[in-house]
Tab-separated table of C-alpha atoms in Angstrom:
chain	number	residue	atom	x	y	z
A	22	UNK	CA	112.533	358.279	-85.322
A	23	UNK	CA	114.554	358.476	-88.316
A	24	UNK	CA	112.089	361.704	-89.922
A	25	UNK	CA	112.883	362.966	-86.501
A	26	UNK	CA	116.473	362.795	-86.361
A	27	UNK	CA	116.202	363.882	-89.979
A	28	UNK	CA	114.139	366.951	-89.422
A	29	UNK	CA	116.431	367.871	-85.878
A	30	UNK	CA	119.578	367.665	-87.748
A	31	UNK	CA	118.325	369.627	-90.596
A	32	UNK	CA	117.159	372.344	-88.944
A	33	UNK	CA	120.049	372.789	-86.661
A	34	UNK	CA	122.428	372.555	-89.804
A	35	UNK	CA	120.858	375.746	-91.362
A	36	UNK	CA	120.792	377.514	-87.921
A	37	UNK	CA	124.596	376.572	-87.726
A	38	UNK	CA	125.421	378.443	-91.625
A	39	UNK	CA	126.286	381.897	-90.883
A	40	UNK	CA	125.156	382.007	-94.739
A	41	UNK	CA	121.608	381.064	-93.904
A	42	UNK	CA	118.822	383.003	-92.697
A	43	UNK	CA	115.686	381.072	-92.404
A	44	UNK	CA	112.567	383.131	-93.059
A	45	UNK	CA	110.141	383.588	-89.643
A	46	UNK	CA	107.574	380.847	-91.648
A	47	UNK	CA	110.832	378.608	-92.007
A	48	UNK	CA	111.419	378.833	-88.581
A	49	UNK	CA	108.412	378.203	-87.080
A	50	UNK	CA	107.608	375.391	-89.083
A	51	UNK	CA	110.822	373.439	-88.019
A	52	UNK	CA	110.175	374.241	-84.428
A	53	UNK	CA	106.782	372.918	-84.337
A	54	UNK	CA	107.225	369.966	-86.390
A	55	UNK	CA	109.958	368.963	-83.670
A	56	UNK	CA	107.422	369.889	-81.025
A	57	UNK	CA	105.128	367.562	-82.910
A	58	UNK	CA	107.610	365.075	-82.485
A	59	UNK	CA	107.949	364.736	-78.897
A	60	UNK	CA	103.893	364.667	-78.633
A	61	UNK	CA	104.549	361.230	-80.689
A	62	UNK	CA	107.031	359.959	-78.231
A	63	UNK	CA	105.032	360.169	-76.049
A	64	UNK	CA	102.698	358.319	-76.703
A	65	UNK	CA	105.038	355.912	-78.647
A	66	UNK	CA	106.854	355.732	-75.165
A	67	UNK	CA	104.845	356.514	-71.634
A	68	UNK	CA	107.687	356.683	-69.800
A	69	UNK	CA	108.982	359.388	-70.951
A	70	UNK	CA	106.064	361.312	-70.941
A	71	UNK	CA	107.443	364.196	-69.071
A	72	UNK	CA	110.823	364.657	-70.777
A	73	UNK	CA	108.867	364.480	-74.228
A	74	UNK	CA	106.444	367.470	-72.423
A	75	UNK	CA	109.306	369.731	-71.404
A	76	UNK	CA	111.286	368.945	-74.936
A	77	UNK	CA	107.780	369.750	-76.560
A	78	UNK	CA	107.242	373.046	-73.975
A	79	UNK	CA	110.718	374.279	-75.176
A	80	UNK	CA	110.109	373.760	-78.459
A	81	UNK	CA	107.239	375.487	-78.383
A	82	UNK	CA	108.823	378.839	-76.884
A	83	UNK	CA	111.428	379.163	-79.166
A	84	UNK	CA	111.751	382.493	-80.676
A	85	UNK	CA	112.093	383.625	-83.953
A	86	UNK	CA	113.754	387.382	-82.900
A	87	UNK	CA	116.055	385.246	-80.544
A	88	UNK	CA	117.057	383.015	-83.352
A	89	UNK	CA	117.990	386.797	-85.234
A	90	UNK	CA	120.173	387.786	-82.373
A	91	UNK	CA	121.946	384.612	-82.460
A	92	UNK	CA	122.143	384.823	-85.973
A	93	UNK	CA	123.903	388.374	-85.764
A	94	UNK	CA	125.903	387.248	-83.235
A	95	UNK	CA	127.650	384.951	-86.241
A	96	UNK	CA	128.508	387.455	-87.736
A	97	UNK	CA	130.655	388.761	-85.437
């Protein structure tokens, strides 16, 4: 849990810096790793099987030209 929490609050940190621009490979590798995550939940936790598939699903859909426009939207 603690790489988790780790990883989470890492990557939302550099989305947060107006001064930061993480490249599309940056990106992607954060959100997948937390996808990753929630597959482990799940089986480290059955019951909350579905919440770790939706939080995984999400994860999963992220985009990196959405993460631009909020990005540019910072700088505003």
């Amino acid at each position: 849990m603690k790489e988790f929490d780790a990883l989470f609050f890492e990557f939302f940190q550099k989305k947060a810096n107006p001064n930061l621009i993480l490249s599309k490979k940056e990106f992607y590798s954060f959100t997948i790793k937390i996808a990753a995550f929630s597959d482990r939940l799940a089986s480290l936790y059955p019951t909350q099987k579905e919440i770790a598939a939706e939080s995984k699903k999400k994860w999963m859909s992220e985009s990196y030209e959405d993460y631009l426009l909020y990005k540019a939207s910072q700088k505003k």
